[in-house]
Every structure is written in C-alpha cells, then in structure tokens.
XYZ file of C-alpha atoms in Angstrom:
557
model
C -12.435 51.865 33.304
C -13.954 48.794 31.733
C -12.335 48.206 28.178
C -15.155 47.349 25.741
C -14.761 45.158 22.708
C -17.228 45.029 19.663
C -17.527 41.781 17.552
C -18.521 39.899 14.821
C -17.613 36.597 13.374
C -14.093 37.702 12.567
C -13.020 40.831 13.744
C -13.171 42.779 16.985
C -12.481 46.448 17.846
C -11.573 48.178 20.841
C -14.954 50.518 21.469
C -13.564 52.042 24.983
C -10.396 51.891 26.505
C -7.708 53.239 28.589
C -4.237 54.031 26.704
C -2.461 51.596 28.808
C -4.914 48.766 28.317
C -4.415 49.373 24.578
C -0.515 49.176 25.302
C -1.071 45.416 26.943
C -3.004 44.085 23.986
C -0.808 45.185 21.419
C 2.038 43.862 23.434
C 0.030 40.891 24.048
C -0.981 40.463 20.505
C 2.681 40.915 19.304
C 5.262 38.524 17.846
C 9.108 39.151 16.476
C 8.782 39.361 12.644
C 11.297 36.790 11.186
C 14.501 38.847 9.332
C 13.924 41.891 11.504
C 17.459 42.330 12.238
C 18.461 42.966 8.765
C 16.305 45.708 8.013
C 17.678 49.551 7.766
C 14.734 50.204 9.966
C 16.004 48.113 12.728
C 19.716 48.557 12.799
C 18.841 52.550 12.240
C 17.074 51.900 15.689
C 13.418 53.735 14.579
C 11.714 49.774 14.519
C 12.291 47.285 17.614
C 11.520 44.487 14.681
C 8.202 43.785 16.206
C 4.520 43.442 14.595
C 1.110 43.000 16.262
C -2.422 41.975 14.800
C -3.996 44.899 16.505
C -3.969 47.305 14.113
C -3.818 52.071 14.171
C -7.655 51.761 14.497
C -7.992 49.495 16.775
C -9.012 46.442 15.272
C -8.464 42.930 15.734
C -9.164 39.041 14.809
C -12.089 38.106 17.120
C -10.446 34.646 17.740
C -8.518 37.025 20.167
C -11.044 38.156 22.328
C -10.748 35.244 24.968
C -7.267 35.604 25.468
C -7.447 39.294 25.915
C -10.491 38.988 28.197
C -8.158 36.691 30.144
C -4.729 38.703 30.341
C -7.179 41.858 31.192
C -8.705 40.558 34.340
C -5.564 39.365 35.591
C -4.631 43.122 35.475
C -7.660 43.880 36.903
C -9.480 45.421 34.341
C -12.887 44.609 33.624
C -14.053 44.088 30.033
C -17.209 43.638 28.406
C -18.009 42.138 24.758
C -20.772 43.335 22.617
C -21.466 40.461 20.377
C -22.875 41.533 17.133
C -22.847 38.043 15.879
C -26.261 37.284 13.933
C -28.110 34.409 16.005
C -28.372 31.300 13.432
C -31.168 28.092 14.445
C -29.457 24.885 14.579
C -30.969 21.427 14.067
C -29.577 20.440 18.350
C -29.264 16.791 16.999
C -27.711 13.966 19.256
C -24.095 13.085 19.245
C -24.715 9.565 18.022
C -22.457 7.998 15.039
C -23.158 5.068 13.265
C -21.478 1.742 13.707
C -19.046 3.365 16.622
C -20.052 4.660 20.371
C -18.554 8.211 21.365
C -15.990 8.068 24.524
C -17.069 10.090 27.214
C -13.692 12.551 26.986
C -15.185 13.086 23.115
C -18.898 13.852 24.636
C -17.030 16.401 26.806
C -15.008 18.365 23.869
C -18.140 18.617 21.869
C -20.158 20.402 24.957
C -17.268 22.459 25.229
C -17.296 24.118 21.936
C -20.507 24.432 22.012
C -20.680 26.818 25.301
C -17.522 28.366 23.827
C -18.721 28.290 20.036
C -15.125 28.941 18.964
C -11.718 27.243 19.672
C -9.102 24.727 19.674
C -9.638 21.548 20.871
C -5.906 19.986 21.009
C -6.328 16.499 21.330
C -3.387 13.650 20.739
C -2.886 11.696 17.667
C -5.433 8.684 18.234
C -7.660 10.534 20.003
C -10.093 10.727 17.354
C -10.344 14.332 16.723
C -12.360 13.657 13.493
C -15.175 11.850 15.177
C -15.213 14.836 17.747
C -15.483 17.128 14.304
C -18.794 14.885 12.939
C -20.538 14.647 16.763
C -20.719 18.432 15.905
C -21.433 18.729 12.569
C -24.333 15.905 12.943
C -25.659 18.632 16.328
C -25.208 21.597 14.744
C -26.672 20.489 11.366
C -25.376 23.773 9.399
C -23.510 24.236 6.106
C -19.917 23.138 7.038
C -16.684 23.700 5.644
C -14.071 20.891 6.795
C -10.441 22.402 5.548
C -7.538 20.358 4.885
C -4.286 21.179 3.752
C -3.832 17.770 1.399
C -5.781 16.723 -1.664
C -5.299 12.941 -1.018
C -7.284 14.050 2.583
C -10.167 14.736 1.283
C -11.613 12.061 -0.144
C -10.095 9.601 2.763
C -11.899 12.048 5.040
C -15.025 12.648 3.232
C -15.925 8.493 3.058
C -15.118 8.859 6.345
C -17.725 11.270 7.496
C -20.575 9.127 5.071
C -19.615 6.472 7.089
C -20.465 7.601 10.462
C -23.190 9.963 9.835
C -25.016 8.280 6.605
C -25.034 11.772 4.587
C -23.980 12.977 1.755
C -20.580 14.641 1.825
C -19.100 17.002 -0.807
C -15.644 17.290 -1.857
C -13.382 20.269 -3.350
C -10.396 18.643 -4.654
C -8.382 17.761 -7.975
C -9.985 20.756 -9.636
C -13.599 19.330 -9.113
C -16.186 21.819 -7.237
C -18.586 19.861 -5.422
C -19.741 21.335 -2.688
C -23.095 19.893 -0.535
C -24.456 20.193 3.385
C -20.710 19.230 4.731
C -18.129 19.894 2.554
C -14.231 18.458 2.781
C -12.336 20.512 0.996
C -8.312 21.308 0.235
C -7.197 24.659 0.786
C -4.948 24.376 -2.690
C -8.128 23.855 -4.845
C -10.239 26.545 -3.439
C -6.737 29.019 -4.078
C -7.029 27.577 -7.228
C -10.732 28.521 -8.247
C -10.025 31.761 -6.084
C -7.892 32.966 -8.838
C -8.516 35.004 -12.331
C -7.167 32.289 -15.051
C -5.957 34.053 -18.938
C -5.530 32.459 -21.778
C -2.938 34.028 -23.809
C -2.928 33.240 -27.774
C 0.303 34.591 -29.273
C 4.154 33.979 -30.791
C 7.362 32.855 -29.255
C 10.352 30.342 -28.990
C 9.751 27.287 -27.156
C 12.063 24.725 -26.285
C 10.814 22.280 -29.279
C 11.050 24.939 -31.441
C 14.857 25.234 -32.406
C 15.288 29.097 -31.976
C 12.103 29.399 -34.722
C 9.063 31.355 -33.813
C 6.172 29.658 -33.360
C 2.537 30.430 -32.558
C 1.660 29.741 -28.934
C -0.712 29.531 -26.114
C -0.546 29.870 -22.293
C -3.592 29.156 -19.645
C -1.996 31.443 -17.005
C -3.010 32.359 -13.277
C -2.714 35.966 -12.366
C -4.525 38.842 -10.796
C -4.792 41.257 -13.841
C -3.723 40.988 -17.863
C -0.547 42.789 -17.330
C 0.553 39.834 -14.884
C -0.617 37.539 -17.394
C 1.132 38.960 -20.206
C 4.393 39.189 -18.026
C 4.578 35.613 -17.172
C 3.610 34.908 -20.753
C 6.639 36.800 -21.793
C 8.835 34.985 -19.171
C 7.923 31.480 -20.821
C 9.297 32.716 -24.260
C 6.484 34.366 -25.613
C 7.452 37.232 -27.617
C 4.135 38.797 -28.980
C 0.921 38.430 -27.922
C -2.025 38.626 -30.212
C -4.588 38.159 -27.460
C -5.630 37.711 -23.733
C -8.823 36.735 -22.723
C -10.322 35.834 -18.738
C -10.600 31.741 -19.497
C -11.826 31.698 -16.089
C -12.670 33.213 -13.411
C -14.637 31.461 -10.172
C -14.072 34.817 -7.515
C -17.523 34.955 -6.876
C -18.283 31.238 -6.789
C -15.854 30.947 -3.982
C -17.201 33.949 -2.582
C -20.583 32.902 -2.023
C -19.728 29.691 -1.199
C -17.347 30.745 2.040
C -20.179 33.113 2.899
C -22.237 30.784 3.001
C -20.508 28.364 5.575
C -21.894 28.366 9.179
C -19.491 25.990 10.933
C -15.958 26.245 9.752
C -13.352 23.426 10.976
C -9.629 23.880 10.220
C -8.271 20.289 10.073
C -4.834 20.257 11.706
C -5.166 23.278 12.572
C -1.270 24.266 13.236
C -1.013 24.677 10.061
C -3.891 27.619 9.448
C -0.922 29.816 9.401
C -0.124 29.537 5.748
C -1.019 32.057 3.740
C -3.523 30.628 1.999
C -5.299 28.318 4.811
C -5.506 31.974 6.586
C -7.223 33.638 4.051
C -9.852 31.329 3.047
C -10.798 30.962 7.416
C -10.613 34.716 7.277
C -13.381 34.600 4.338
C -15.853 32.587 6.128
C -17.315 35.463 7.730
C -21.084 33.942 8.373
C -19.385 31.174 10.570
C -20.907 31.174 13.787
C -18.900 28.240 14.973
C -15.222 28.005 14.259
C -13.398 25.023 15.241
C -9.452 24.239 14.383
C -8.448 20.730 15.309
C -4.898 19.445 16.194
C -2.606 17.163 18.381
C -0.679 20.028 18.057
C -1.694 23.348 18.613
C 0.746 26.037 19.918
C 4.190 24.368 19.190
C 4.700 26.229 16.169
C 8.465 27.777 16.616
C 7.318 30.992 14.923
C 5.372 33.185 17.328
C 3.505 34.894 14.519
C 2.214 31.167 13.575
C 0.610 30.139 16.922
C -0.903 33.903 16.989
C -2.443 32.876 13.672
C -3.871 30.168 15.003
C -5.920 31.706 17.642
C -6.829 34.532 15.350
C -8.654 32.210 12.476
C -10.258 29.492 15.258
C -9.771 31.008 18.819
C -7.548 30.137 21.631
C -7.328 25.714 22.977
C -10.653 24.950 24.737
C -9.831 21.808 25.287
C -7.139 20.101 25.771
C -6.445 16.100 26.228
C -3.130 14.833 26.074
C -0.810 11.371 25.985
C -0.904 10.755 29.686
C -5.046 11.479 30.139
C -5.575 8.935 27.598
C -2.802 5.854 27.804
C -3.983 6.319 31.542
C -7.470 5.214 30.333
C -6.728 2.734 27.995
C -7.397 4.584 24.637
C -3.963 4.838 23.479
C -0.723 2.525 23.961
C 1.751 3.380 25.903
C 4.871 4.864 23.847
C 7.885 3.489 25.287
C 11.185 5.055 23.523
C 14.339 3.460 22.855
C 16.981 6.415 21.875
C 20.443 5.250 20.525
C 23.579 7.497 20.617
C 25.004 7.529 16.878
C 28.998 8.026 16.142
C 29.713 10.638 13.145
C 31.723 9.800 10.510
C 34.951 10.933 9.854
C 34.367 14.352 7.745
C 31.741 15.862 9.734
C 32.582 18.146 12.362
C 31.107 20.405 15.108
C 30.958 23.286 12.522
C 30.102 21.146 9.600
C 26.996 23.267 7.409
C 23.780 21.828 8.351
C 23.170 20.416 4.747
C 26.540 18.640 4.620
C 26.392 17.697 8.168
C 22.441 16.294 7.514
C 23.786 14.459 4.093
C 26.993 13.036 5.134
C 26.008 12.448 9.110
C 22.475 11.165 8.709
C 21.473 10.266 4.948
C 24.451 8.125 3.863
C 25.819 7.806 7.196
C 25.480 3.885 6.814
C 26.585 2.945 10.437
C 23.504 5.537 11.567
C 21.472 3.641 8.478
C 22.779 0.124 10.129
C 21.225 0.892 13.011
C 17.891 2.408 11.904
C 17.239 -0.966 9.881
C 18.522 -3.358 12.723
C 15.831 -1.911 14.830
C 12.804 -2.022 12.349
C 13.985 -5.907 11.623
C 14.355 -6.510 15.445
C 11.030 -5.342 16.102
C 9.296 -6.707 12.541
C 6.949 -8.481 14.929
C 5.267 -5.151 16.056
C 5.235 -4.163 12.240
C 7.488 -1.471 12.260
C 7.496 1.802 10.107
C 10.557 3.532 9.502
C 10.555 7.367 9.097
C 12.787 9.971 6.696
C 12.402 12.886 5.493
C 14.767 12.751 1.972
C 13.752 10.540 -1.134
C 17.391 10.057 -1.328
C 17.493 8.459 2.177
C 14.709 6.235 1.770
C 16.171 4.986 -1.818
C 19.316 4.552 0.519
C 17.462 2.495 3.547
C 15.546 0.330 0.835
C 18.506 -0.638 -1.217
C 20.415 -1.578 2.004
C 17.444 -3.595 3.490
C 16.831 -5.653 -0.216
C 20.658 -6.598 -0.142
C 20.178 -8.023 3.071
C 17.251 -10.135 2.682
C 14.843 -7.240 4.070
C 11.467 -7.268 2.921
C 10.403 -3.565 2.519
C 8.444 -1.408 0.901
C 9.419 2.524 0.248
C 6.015 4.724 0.107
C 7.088 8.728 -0.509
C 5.248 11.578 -1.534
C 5.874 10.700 -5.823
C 4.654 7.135 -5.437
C 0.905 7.019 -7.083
C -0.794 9.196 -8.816
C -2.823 12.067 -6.525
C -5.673 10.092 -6.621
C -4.157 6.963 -5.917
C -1.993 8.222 -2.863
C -4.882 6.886 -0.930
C -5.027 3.519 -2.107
C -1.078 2.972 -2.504
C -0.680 3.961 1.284
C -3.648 1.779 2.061
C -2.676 -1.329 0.380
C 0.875 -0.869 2.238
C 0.201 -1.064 5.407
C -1.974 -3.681 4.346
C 0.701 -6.131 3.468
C 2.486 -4.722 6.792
C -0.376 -5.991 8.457
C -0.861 -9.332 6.921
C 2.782 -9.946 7.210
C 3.543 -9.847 3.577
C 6.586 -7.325 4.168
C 8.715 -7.065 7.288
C 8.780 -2.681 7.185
C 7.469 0.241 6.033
C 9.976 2.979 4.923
C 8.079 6.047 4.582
C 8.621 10.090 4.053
C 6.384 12.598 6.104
C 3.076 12.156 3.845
C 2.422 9.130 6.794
C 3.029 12.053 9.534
C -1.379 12.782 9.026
C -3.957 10.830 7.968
C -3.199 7.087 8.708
C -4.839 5.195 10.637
C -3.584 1.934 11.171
C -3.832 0.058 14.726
C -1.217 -2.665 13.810
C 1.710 -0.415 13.987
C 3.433 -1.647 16.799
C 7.174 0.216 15.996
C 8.038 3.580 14.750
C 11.771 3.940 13.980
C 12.333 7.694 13.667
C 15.068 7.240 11.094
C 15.013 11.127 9.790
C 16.168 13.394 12.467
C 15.348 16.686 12.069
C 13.460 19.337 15.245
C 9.810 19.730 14.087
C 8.008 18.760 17.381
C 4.782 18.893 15.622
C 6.560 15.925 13.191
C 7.668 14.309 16.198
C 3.670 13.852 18.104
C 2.338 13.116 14.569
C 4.590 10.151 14.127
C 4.628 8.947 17.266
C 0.814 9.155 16.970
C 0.913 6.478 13.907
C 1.219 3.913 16.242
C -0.679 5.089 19.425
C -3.888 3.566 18.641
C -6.304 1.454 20.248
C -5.304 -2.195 18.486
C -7.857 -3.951 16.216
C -8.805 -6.203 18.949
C -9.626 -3.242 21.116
C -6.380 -3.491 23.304
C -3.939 -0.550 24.458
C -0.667 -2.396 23.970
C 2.797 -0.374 24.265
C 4.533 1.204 21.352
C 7.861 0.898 20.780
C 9.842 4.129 19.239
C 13.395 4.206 18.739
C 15.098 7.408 18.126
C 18.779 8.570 17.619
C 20.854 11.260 19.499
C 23.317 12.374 16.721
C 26.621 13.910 17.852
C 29.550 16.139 17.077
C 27.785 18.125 14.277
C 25.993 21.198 16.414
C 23.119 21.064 14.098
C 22.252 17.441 14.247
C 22.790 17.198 18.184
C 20.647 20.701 18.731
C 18.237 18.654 16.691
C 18.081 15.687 18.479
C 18.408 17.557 22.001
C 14.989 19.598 21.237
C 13.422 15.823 20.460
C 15.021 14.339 23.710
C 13.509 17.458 25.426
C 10.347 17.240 24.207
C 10.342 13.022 24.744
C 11.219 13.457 28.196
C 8.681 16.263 29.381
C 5.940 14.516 27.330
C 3.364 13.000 29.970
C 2.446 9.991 29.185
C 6.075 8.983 27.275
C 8.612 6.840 29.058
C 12.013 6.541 27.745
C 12.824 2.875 28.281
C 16.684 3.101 26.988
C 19.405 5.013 26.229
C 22.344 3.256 24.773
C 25.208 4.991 24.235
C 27.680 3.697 21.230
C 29.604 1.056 22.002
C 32.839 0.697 19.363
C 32.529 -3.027 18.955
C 28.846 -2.688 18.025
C 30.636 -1.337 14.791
C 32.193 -4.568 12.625
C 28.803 -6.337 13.452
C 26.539 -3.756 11.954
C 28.577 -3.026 8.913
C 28.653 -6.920 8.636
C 24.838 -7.097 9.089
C 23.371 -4.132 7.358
C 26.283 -2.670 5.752
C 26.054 -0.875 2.156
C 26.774 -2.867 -0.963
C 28.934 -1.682 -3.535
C 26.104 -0.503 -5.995
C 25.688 2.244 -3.638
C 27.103 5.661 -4.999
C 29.433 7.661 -3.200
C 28.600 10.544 -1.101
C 28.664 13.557 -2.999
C 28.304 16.933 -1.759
C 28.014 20.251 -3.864
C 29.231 18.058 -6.983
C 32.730 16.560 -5.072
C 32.675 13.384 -3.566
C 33.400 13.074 0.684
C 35.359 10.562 1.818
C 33.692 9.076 4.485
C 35.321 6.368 6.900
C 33.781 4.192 9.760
C-alpha cells in the first residue's frame, strides 16, 4: 500500500498507512531520551527509555517528510505527499550582490533550495554561508526572518546584509523591536517580548534594608500573576499590594512570526534549544525554511540532530573542507598535535573537573607549550583558544612576564553592544602587528571573519566537534590578497586522566577522518623539552596556587 502524508508548512500527518510502515517511522523518528535509565519506568521495565516526534495521532514535523520518503522507498514502499502548502508569488530576482561576485559552488546551493524549498545546506566555516543566505533572500524577495542565537550577531550581520544587497535591514536585539523586509534577529529578545512582564508594587526585606520592611517593586517575567507573585515572594517580598501586566508583546510576536515567508536558522545546530525551536516552530506561513551550518548533524544528542531536521529539513547540500581547499577557496589546515605529560596529582581516575583544572588550566608545562607555539608562529598571527576565564587570565599573565605581547578578549570584555567593536579592533592590532597573539574564549568560535589568521592554537581541550570545525574555520579563509595559504593548528593529546585523553582522542578522530585536514606532526613529549619550557614560559610567582574545592593541590613538574 502506498503510505500517504498530508502537509503544511510545519507539520505532517500520516493520512494512509500500513501498521508496519507506521512502526519504521516512529523507529526512524526516535532518539534515546537523556536520564532514561534512572526512571522507575525504565528499571520497572514498562518504558525502553525511548521517545519519537511522531506522535498517538499520527502527526509529525514536516521537516521530516524527506527523510521518511527516503527510508520508505528503500523498503519498498511507495509514498505520496499532499502538499497543502498555500502557493506565495516571489519577486525571482538575480543572485547578484554588490561589491562581491558569487562562486559557482554558492550559485549551486541557492538552486538547490530552491527546487527543495526546505533544508540544510552544511557548508564549512569560510565558505560563506551568509552570502548563500542573501543570494536567496535578494531572489525570493519575501518577508524574512534571519535567527541568530547571539545579540552581538545581529547587528554585525545585519550591516552585513545592507552591504551586499543595498536594503534596509531590521534588527531585534537589546530589547529594541525593529522589524522591516529582512529582519536579523536574536532568539533571546524575541523570548523576551514573547513573555507576559508584571509589575509587582508591595512590602518586603531587601538586602539594603537591615531586616526593616520596606516598600518595594519588582518588573517580573512570568506566565500568569500567581507566578509573578511567587517569584516576588522569593526575592523577599512579603506582601503585595498590587500586580499589574506592565507588558505584554504575545501578539506582537505573534503576528510578526506569522508573517515571515522565508525563515533562516543561522547556525543552525543549534535550533535545538528550547527556545530557537519554538520560535522556527511559530513561523508557520514560511514557505521556505533554510538552517545554515558548517555543522549540521554532529550534535552528540540524537534528539538534537532530529531537531534540526524537524524545524529546517534534512542537509540538501553539502560542501565540505576537501571540495573547497581543493579549489582554492579555503587554506589548507595543516595540524601540529603535541603529546602533553600530566602533572603529578592527576590520575587515570582523577574527576573530570579536577583533572580539567589541575591537568589543563594551571597545568603550566601544558600552558608552556600552548604559548611557545602561538610565539613561534606570531608571524601567521596566531589566536590562542580556551574555554575558562580563569585559563585565559592564566595564559595572559604568563605571556606579559615573558615579554609576550597579548591581548585576552572573553565573553565579559565590552559592553553587549560593544562586543562587536572590542573583537574588531583586536584582531585589528593582530593584523597590523601591534600584538604578537590573540587569547580568546569561545565567543570567537562564530562570527569572525578575519583572513589574516594564519595560526590557531587550540589551547582549551575539551570534545565539542562542532567547537573544533568552528575554530579551525577562524583561520580557513581566503587571505586579503585573495590567496589560499595553509593554516597552521596545533593541538594537544592530554594523557593519563581518562577524561582529558577520551577528549582529545574524539578531536584526533575527528582531525584525522576530516577530508581536506592533514596532520603534519605528532610529537610525543620528550623529558628534556621540560627545564627549557619552564625556563622560557614558566609561571611567575604572582601566580596563585592551584586550588581545588577550597584546598590547595600540590602540583610538581
């Protein structure tokens, strides 16, 4: 029997259908739900732990409907779609953008989507998934939501667009509602206007107050007054005289999703959140749906990647390392991996927290290293990559004593609005030579775009994959003078502790299968490297101890 699928923008249903082709999509359409195992329900043996998106009456996320159609016919069952979509006109513009020429793989991705109308297009870092995005929007020439999961995005991005297609761009962001023909927007300020805010007038203790009672006020989020009066209470308020809706946008937001034609989900791996889910599930008169990442599917979490597909539709496209180093529009990563002794006080079964403080954040031989590479390599104007503040203060303090010139950019320096500029006018001076490094957190793993970077020194650790292609992607542009030179990328293969080497095995794994990556070196540790690196880039005694859980570790090297 042919199964037969009803859709609209968003949803599907199952119209006809055989019991065991319902059985393959729900298996298909099924993922392990994190924590199972410590349910009643599961160790009672009445739940295998497992969810799927289709639902008891037999409906779906339309972003599905490809893969099922796919899986289907390889069983050899025949399926047919009844597309209830309304038909919408669009403008069929050109593909030209001002002041830059479209490659040809970028000509190809856009007449993709547009036979496929929804999808992933999974395109490496450098690739210039953004232009790809306005070569649409300028074609298509209907109200347009671009999503992005950071404020300091929007506004980078939105210049961006006026730039290539001379239009006027609107932005949602900072609490400002702007919206116009293409909108950038961040998924935390629509949440925010998406939400009932109460002002709550009343008594209490605060922490001024020296146990007296004094009047207060609260502007609180919540969904109803009793919320509101709850959280009021929770914040010391101990009566409350009134509460009265101070604001509430629902229907602004509403109308404004509904009205959105073609919705784009900016790095789109990370539609999975809660929030960036719900608002693509509330664009229900988009047509065209388009997510956007380097990244698609390597989400760890099942559940995540099946999220993906559901808001955007399955990868349409996809162009990797290898396709374009081969043709010149991105340099060639070369890798450099370093083994890295453990200090004494770390072992095998060391907790991950200890093991990630004492083996990789003030593990100064480890920290010798990472800052003998960047100042090797200063030449190719090296970045160098952590994940704690407390590491970076580390890396920075060690690199002033020793004559380093560095700068340390994390996610509390500048204001929200001046994120932008701060990160701007860093790489900046990296550029013109001013400084010899870059020490940065993960707010440089999206949105730079900077073609001197000639090093990345991943000084962080950690498993994210997705981390892993952003970063590497810094530096994996086309130079300014149009060139595809090589990147250099050092990495370090931590040992001993079973967290820190699974960690660095899933990044070795995922450096070695990579097409287009070549791992130039591995050097293993050599015990008379030691003396000379604490000699060279060794900590100073203004450094604090380790500490750990309040007690200081004694570490020895």
């Amino acid at each position: 029997m042919t199964a037969v699928i009803a859709r609209n923008n968003i949803a599907a249903k199952l119209v006809k259908f055989e019991p065991d082709t319902r059985a393959i999509i729900a298996d298909l359409l099924a993922f392990d739900v994190d924590g199972s195992e410590h349910t009643d329900a599961y160790q009672l043996g009445i739940w295998n732990g497992r969810k799927t998106f289709l639902r008891p009456d037999d409906t779906f996320e339309a972003g599905f409907i490809d893969m099922i159609r796919r899986v289907l016919r390889e069983r050899g069952i025949p399926v047919s779609v009844l597309d209830y979509r309304p038909k919408i006109e669009v403008s069929a513009g050109d593909f030209s953008l001002i002041g830059i020429t479209p490659y040809d793989y970028q000509v190809d991705a856009a007449l993709k989507f547009l036979e496929a109308m929804c999808g992933v297009i999974k395109l490496a870092t450098g690739g210039g998934k953004t232009e790809v995005f306005m070569m649409l929007a300028k074609y298509l020439g209907l109200p347009t939501l671009f999503l992005t999961h950071k404020i300091d995005l929007v506004d980078q991005t939105a210049e961006r667009i006026r730039q290539r297609l001379g239009r006027q761009v609107g932005t949602i962001a900072e609490g400002s509602w702007n919206p116009s023909e293409i909108t950038v927007a961040s998924v935390q300020t629509i949440m925010s206007h998406w939400q009932i805010w109460w002002r709550v007038e009343g008594e209490g203790i605060t922490k001024k107050s020296d146990g007296a009672i004094v009047p207060m006020s609260k502007t609180l989020q919540a969904a109803t007054q009793l919320e509101a009066a709850a959280s009021a209470k929770a914040l010391g308020m101990t009566r409350i005289t009134a509460i009265n809706v101070h604001r509430d946008d629902r229907l602004m937001v509403d109308n404004f999703l509904m009205s959105i034609r073609f919705f784009v989900a900016d790095e789109a791996h990370r539609v999975s959140g809660a929030s960036f889910f719900k608002i693509a599930g509330a664009t229900r008169s988009a047509n065209y749906r388009l997510g956007l990442s380097a990244t698609a599917g390597l989400k760890e979490s099942r559940e995540d990647n099946l999220k993906l597909i559901a808001a955007t539709g399955d990868i349409i496209v996809h162009i990797g390392v290898k396709q374009l180093v081969d043709s010149g529009h991105l340099a060639q990563p070369r890798f450099k991996l370093q083994q890295v002794p453990m200090p004494r006080g770390v072992y095998k079964s060391t907790a991950w927290q200890q093991a990630y403080d004492a083996g990789i954040v003030r593990n100064d031989i480890r920290n010798a290293m990472v800052l003998e590479a960047a100042w090797n390599e200063r030449a190719r104007k090296p970045i160098v990559l952590v994940q704690r503040e407390d590491h970076g203060d580390r890396l920075l303090e060690i690199a002033k004593a020793h004559g380093m010139n560095a700068l340390w950019i994390y996610g509390k320096t500048g204001t929200p609005k001046t994120k932008t500029k701060v990160r701007r006018e860093a790489l900046d001076q990296l550029r013109d030579g001013q400084i010899d490094a870059i020490i940065c957190s993960t707010i440089f793993d999206e949105g730079v775009d900077e073609k001197s970077i000639g090093c990345i020194v991943n000084g962080g650790g950690m498993k994210s994959l997705i981390g892993l292609y952003q970063r590497v992607g810094r530096g994996s542009r086309l130079k300014r003078d149009g060139r595809a030179e090589e990147l250099v990328v050092y990495d370090f293969i931590d040992m001993l502790n079973m967290h820190l080497l699974k960690h660095s095995a899933m990044r070795y794994r995922a450096i070695s299968e990579e097409e287009g990556w070549i791992i130039d070196e591995i050097r293993l540790w050599e015990e008379s490297r030691r003396s000379e690196l604490l000699m060279s880039w060794g900590p100073q005694s203004s450094i604090p101890p380790v500490m750990f859980n309040g007690r200081q570790i004694s570490l020895s090297f």
